[in-house]
N, CA, C and O atoms as a Tinker XYZ file with bonds, in Angstrom:
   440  protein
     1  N     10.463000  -17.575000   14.329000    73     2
     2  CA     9.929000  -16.221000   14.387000    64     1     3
     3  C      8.427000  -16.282000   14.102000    63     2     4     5
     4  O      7.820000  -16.710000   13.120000    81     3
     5  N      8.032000  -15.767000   15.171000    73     3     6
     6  CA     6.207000  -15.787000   14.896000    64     5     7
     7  C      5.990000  -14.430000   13.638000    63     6     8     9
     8  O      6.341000  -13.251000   13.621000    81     7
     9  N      5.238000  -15.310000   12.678000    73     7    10
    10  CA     4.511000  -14.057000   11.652000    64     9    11
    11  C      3.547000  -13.555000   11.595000    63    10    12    13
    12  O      3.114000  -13.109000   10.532000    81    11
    13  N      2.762000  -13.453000   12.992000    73    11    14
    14  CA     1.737000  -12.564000   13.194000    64    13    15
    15  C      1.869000  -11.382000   13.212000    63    14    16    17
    16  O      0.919000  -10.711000   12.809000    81    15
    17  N      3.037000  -10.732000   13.664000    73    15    18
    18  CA     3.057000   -9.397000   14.395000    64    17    19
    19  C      3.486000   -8.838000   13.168000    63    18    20    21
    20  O      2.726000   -7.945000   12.796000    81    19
    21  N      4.762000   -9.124000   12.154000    73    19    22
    22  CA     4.889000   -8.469000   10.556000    64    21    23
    23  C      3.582000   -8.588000    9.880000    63    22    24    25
    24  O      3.265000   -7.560000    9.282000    81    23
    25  N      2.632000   -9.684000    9.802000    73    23    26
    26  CA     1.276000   -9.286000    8.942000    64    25    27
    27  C      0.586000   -8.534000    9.258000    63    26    28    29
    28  O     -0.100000   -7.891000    8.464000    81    27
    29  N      0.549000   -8.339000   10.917000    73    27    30
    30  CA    -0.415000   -7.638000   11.317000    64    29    31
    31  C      0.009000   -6.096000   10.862000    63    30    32    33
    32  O     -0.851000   -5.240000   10.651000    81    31
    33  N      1.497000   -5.829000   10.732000    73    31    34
    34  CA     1.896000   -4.306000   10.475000    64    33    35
    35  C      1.922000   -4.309000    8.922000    63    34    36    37
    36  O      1.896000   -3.243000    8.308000    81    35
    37  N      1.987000   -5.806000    8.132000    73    35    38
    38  CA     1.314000   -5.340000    6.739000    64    37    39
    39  C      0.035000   -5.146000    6.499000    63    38    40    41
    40  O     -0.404000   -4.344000    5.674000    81    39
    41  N     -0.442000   -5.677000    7.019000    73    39    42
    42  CA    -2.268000   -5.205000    6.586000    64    41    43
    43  C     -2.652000   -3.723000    7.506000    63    42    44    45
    44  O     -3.803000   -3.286000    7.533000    81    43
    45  N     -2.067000   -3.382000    7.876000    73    43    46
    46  CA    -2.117000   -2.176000    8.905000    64    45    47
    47  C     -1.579000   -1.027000    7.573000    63    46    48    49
    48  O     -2.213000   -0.184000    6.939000    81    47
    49  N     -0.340000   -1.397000    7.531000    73    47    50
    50  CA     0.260000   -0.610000    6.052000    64    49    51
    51  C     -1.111000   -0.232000    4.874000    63    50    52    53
    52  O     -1.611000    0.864000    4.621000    81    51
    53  N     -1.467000   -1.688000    4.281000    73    51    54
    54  CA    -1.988000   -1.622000    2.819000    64    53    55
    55  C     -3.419000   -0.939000    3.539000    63    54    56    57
    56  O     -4.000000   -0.051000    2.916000    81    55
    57  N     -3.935000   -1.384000    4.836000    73    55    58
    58  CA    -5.064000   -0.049000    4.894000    64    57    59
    59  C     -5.138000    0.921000    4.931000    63    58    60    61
    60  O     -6.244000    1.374000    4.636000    81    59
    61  N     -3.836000    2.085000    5.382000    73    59    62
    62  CA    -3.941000    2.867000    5.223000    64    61    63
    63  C     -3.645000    3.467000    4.149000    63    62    64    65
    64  O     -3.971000    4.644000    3.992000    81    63
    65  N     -3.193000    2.999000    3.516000    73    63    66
    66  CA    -2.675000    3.095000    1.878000    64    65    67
    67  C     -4.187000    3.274000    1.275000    63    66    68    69
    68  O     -4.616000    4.333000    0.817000    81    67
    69  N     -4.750000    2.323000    1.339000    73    67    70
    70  CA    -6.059000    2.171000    0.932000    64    69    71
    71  C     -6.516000    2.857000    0.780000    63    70    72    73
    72  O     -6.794000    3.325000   -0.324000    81    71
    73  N     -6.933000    3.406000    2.236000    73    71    74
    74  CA    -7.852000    4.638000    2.920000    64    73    75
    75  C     -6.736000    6.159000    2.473000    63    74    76    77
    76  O     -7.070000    7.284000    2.844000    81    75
    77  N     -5.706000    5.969000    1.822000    73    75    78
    78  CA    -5.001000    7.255000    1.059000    64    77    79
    79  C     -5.709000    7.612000    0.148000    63    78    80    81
    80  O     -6.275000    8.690000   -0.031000    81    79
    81  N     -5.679000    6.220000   -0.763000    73    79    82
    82  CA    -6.438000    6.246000   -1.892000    64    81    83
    83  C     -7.592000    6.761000   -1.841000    63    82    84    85
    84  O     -7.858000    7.737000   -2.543000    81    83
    85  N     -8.555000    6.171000   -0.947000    73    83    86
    86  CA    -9.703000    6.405000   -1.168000    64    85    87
    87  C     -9.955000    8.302000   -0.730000    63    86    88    89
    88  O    -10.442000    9.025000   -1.598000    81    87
    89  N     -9.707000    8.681000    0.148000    73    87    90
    90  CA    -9.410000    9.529000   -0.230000    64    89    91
    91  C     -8.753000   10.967000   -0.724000    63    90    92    93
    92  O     -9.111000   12.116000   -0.464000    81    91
    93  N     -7.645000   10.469000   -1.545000    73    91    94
    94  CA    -7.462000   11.439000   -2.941000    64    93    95
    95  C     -8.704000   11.170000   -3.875000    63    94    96    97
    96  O     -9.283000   12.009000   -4.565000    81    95
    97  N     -8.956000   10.005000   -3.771000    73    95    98
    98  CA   -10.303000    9.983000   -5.239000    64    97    99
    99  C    -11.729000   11.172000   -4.506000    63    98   100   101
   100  O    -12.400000   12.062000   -5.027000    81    99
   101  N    -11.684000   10.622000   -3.183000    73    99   102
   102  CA   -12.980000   11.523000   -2.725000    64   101   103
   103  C    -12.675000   13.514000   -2.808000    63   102   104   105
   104  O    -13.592000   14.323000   -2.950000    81   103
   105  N    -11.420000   13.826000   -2.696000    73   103   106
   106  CA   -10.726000   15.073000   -2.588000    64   105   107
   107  C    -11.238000   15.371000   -3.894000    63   106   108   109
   108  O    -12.210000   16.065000   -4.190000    81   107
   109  N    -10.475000   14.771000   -4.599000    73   107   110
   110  CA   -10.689000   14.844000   -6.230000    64   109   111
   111  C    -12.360000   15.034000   -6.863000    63   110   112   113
   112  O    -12.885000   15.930000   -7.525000    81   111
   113  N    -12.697000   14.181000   -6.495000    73   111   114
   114  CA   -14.189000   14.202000   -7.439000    64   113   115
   115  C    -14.767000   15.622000   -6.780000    63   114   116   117
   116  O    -15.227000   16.524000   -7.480000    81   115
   117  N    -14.652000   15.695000   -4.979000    73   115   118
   118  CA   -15.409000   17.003000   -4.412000    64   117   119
   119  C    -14.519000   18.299000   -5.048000    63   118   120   121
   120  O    -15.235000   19.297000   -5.122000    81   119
   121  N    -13.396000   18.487000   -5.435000    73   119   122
   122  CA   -12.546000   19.763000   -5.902000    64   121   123
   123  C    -12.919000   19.804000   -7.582000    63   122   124   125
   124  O    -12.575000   20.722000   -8.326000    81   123
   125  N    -13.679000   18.632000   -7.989000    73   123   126
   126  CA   -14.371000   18.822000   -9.319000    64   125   127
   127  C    -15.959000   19.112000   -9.276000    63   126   128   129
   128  O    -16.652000   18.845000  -10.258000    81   127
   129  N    -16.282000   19.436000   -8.589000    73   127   130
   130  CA   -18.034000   19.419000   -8.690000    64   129   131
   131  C    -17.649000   21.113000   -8.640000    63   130   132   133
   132  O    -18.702000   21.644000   -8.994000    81   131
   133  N    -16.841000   21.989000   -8.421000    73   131   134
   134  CA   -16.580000   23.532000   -8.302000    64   133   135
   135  C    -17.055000   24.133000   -6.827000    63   134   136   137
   136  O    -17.325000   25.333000   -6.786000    81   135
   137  N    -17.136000   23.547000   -5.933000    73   135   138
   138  CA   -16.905000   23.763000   -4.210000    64   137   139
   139  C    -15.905000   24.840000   -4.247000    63   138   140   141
   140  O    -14.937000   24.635000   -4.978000    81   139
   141  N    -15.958000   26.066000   -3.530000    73   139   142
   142  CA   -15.704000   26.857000   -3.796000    64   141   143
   143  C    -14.262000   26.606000   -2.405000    63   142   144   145
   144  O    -13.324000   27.402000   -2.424000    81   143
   145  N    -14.275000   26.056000   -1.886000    73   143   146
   146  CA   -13.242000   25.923000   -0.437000    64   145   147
   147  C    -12.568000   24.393000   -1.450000    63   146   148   149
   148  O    -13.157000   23.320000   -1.583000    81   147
   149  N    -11.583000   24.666000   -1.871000    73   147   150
   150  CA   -10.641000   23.657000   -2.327000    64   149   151
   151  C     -9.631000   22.451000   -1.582000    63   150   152   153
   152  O     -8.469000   22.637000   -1.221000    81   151
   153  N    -10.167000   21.579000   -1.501000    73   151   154
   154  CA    -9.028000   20.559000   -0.217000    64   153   155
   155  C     -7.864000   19.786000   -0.782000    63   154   156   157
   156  O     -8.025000   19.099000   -1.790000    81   155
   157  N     -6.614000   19.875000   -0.133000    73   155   158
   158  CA    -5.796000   19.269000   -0.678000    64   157   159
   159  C     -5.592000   18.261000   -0.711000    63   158   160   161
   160  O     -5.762000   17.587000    0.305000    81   159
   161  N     -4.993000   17.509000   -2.254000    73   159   162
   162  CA    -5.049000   16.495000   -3.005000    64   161   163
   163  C     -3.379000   15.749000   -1.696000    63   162   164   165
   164  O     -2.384000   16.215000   -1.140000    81   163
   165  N     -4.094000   14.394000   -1.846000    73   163   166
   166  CA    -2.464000   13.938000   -1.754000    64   165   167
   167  C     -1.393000   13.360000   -2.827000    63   166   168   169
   168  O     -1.436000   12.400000   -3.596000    81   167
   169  N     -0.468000   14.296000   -2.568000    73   167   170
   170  CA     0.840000   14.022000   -3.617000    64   169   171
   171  C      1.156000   12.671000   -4.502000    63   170   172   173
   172  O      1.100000   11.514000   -4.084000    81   171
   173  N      1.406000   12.982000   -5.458000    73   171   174
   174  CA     1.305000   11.288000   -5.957000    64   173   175
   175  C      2.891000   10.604000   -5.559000    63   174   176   177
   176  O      3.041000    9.406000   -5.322000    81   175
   177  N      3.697000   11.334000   -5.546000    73   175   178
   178  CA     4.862000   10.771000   -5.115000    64   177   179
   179  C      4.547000   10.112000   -3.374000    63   178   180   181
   180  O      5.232000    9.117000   -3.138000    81   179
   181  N      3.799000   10.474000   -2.431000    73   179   182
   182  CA     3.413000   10.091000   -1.692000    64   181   183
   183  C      2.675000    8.606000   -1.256000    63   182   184   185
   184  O      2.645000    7.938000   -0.223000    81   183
   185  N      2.152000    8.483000   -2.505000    73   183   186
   186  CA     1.022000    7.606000   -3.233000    64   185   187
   187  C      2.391000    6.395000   -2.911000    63   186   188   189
   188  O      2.653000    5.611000   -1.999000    81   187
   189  N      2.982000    6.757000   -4.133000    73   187   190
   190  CA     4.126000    5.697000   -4.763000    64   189   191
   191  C      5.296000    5.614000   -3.607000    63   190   192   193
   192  O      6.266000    4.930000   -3.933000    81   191
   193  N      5.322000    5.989000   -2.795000    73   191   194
   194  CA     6.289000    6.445000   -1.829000    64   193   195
   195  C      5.702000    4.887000   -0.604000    63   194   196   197
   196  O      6.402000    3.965000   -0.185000    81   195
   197  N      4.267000    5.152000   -0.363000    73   195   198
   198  CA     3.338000    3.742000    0.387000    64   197   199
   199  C      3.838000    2.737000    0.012000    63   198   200   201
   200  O      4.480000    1.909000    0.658000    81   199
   201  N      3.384000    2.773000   -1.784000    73   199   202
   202  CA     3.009000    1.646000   -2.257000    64   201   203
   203  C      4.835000    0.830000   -1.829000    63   202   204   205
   204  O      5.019000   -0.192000   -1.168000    81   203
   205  N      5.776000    1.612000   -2.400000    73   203   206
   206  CA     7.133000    0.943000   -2.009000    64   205   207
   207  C      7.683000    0.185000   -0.547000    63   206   208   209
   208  O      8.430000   -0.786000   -0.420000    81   207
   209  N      6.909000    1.152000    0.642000    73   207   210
   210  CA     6.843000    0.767000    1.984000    64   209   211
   211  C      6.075000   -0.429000    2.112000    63   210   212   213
   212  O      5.627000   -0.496000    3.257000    81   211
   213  N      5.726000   -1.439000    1.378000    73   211   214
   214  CA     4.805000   -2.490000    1.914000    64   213   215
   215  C      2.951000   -2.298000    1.979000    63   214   216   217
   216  O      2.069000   -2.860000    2.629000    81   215
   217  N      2.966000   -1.232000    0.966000    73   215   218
   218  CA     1.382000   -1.007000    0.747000    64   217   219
   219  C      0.989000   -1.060000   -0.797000    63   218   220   221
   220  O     -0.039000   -0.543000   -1.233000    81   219
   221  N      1.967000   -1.776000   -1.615000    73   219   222
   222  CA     1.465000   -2.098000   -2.892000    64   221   223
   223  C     -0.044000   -2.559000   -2.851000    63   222   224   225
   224  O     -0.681000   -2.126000   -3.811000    81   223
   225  N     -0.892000   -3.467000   -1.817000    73   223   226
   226  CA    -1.606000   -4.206000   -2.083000    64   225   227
   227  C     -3.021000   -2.925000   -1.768000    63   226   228   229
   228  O     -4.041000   -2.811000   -2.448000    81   227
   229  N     -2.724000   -2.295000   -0.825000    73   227   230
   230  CA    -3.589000   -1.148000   -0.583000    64   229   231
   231  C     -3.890000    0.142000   -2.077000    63   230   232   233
   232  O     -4.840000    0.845000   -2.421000    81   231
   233  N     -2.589000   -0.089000   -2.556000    73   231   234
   234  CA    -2.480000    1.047000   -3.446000    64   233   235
   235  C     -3.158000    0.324000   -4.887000    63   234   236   237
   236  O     -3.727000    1.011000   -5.735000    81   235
   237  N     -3.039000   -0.762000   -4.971000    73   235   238
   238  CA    -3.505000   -1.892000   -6.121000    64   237   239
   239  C     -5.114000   -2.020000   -6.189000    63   238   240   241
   240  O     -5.906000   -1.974000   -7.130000    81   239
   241  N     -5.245000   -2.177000   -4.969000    73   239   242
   242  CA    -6.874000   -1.999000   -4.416000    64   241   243
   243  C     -7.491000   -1.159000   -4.528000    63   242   244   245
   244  O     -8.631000   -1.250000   -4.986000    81   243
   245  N     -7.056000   -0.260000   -4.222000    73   243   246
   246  CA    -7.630000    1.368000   -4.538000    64   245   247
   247  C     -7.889000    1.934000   -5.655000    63   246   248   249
   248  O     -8.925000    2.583000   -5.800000    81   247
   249  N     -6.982000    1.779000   -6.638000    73   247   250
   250  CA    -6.782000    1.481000   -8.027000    64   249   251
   251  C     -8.291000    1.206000   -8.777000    63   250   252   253
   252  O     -9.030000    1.884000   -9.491000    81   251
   253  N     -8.330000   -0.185000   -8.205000    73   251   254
   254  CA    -9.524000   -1.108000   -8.849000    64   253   255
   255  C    -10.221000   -0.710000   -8.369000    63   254   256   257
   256  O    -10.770000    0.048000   -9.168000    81   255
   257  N    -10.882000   -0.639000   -7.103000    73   255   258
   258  CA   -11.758000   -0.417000   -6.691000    64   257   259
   259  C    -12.473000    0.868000   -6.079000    63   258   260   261
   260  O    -13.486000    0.933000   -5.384000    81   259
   261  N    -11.845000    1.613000   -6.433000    73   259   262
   262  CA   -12.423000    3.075000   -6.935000    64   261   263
   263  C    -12.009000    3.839000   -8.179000    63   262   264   265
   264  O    -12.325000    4.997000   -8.448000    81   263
   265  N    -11.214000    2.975000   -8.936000    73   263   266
   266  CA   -10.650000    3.898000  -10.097000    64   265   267
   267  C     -9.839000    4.860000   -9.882000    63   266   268   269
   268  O    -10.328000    5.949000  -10.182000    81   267
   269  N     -9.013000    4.891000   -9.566000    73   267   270
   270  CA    -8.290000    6.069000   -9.075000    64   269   271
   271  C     -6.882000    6.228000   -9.538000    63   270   272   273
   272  O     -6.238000    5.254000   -9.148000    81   271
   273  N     -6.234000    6.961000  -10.131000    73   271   274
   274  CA    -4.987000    6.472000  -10.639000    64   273   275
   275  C     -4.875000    5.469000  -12.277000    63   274   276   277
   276  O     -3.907000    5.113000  -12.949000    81   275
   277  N     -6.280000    5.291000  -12.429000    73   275   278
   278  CA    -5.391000    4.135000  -13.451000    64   277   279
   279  C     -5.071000    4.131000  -14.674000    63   278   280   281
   280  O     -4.733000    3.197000  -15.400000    81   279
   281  N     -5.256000    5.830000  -14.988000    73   279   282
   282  CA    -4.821000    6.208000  -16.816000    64   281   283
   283  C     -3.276000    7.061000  -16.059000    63   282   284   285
   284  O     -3.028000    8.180000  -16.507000    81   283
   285  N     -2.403000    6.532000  -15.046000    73   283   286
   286  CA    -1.677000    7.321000  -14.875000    64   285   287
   287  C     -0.444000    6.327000  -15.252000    63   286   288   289
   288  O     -0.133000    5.421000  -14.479000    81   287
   289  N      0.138000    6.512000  -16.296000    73   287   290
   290  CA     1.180000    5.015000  -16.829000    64   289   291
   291  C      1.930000    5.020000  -15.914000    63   290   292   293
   292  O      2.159000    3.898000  -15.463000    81   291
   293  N      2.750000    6.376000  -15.120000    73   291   294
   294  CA     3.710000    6.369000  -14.145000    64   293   295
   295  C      3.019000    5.230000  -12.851000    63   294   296   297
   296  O      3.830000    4.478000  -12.310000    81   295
   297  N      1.443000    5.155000  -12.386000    73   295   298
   298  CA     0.889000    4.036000  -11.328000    64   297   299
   299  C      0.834000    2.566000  -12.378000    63   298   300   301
   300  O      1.359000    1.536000  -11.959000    81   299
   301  N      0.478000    2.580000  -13.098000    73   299   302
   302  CA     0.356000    1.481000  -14.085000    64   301   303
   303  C      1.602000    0.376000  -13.736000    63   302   304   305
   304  O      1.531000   -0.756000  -13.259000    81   303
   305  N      2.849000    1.235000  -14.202000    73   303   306
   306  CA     4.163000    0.682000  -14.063000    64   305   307
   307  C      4.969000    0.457000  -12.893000    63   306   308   309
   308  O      5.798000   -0.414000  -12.631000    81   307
   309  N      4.383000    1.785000  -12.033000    73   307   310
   310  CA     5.416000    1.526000  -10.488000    64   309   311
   311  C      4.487000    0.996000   -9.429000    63   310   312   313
   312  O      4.742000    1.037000   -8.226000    81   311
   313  N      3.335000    0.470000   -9.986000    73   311   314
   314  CA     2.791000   -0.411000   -8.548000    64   313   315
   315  C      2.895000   -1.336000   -8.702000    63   314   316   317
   316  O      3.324000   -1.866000   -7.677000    81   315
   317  N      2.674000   -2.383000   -9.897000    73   315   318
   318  CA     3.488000   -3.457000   -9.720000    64   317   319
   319  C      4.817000   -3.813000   -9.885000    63   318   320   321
   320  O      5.099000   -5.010000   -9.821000    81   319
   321  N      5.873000   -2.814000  -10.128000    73   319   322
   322  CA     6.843000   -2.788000   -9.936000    64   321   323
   323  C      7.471000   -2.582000   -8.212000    63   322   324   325
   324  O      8.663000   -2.586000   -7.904000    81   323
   325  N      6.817000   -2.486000   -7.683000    73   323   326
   326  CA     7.198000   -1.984000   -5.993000    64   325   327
   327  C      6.560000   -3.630000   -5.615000    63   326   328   329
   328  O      7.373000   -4.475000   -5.240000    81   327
   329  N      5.117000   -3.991000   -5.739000    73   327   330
   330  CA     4.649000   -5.608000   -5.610000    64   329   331
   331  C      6.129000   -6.397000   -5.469000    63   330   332   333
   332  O      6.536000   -7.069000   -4.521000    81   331
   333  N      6.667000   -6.139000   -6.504000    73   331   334
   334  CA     7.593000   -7.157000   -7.377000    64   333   335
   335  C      8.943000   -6.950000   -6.143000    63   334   336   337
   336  O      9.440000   -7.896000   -5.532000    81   335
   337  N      9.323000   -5.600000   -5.993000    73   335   338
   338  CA    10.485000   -5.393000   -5.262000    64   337   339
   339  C     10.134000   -5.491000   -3.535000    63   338   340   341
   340  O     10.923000   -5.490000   -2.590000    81   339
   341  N      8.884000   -5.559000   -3.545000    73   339   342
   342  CA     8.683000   -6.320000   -1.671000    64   341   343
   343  C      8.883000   -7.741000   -2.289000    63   342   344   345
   344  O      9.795000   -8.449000   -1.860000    81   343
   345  N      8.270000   -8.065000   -3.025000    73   343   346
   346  CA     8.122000   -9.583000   -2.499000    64   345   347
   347  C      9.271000  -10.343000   -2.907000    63   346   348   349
   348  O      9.199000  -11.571000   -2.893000    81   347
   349  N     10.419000   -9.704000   -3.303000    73   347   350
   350  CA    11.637000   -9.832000   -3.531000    64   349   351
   351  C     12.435000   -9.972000   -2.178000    63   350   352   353
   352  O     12.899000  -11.006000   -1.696000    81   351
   353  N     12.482000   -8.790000   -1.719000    73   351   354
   354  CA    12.850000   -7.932000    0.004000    64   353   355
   355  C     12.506000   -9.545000    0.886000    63   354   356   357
   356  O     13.368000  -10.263000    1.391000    81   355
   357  N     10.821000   -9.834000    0.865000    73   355   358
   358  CA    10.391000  -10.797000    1.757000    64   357   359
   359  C     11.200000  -11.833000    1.680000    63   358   360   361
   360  O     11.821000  -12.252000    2.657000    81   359
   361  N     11.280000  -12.427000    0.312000    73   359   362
   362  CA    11.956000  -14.025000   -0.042000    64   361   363
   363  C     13.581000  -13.482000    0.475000    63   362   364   365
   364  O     14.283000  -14.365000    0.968000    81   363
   365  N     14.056000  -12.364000    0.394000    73   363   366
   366  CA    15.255000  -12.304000    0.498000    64   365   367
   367  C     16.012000  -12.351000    2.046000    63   366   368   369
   368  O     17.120000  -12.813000    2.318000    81   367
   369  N     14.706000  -11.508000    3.232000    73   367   370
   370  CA    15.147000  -11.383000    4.443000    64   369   371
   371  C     14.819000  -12.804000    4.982000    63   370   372   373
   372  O     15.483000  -13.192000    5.943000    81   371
   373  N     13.653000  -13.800000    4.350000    73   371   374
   374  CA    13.100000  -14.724000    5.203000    64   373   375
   375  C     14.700000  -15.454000    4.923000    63   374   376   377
   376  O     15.518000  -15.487000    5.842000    81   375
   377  N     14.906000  -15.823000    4.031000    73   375   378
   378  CA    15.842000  -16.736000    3.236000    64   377   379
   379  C     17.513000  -16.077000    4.227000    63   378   380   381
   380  O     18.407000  -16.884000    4.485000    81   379
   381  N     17.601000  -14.949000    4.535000    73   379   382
   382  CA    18.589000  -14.464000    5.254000    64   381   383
   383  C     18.686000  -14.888000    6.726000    63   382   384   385
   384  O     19.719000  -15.213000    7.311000    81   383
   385  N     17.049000  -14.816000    7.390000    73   383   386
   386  CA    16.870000  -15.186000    8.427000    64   385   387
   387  C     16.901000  -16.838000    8.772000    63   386   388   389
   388  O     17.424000  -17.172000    9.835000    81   387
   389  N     16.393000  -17.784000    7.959000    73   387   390
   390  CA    16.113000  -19.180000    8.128000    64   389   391
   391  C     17.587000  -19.494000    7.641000    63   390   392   393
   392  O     17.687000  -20.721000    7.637000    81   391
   393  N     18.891000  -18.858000    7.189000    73   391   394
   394  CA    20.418000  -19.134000    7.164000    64   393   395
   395  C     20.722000  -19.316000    8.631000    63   394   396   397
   396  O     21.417000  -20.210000    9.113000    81   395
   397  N     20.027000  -18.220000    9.352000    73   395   398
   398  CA    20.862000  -18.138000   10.969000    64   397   399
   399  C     19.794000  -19.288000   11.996000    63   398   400   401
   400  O     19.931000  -19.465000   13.207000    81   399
   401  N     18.933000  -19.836000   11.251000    73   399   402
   402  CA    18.509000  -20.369000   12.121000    64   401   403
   403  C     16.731000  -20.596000   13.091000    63   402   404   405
   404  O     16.149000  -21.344000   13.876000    81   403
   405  N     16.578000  -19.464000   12.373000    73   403   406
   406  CA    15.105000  -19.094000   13.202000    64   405   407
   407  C     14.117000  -19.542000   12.154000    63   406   408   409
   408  O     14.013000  -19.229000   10.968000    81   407
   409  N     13.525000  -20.239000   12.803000    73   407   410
   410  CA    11.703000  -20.322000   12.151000    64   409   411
   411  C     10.262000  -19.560000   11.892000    63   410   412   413
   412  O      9.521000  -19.039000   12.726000    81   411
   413  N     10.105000  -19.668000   10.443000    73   411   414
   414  CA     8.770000  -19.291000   10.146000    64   413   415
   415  C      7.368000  -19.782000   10.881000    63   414   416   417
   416  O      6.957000  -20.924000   10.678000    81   415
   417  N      6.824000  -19.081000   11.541000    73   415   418
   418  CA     5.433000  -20.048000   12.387000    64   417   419
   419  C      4.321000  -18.766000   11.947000    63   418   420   421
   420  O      4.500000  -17.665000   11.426000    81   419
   421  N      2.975000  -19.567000   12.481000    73   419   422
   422  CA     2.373000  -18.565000   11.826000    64   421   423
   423  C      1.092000  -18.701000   13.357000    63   422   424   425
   424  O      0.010000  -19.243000   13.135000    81   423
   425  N      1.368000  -18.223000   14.617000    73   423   426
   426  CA     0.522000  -18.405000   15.756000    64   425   427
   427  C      0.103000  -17.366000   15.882000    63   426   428   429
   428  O      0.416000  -16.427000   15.151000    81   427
   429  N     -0.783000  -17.287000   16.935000    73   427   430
   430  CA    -1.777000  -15.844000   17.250000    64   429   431
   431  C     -1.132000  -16.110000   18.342000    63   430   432   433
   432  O     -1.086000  -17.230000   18.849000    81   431
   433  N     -0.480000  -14.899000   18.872000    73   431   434
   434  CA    -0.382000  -14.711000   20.388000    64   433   435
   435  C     -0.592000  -14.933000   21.450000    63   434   436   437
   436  O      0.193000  -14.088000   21.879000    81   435
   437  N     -0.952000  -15.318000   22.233000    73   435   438
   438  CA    -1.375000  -15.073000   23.368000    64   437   439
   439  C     -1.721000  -16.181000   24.792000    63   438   440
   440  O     -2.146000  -15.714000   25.849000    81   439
């Protein structure tokens, strides 16, 4: 099984995750300066909802690198807890798949 085309739809995932992050933080800081037209925040269950789909690494990133989320113990605890339960999922389907037979490769297409 070529693993281009699943990375390519994980890094596709954790960017937009990313770009979630980034902005709720931008929503946030502009709905704090007192702008009188208020924009909506995105949901944090939404947030954590990504991070479980294969965008822990987007949501981790975002985190750090804009600050966003990180006095929130509920993100503290369930983003690397979701990390933990993909990369569980991964070892578990590869390990399911290389039972029946098929190979890990890692080619570019084309």
């Amino acid at each position: 099984m070529n693993l281009f085309y699943p990375f390519a739809i994980w890094l596709t995932l954790n960017l937009r995750t990313l770009w979630m992050m980034f902005w709720d933080k931008r929503v946030a800081v502009n709905n704090g300066e007192g702008k009188k037209k208020q924009r909506s925040r995105t949901p944090e269950n939404t947030l954590l909802l990504n991070s479980l789909l294969f965008g822990f690494g987007g949501i981790g990133a975002g985190m750090l690198l804009f600050r966003h989320k990180i006095r929130k113990t509920k993100f503290l605890i369930l983003v690397p807890l979701t990390a933990i339960v993909n990369i569980a999922a991964y070892y578990y389907l590869k390990q399911a798949l290389e039972t029946t037979g098929m190979e890990f490769t890692w080619s570019i297409p084309g």
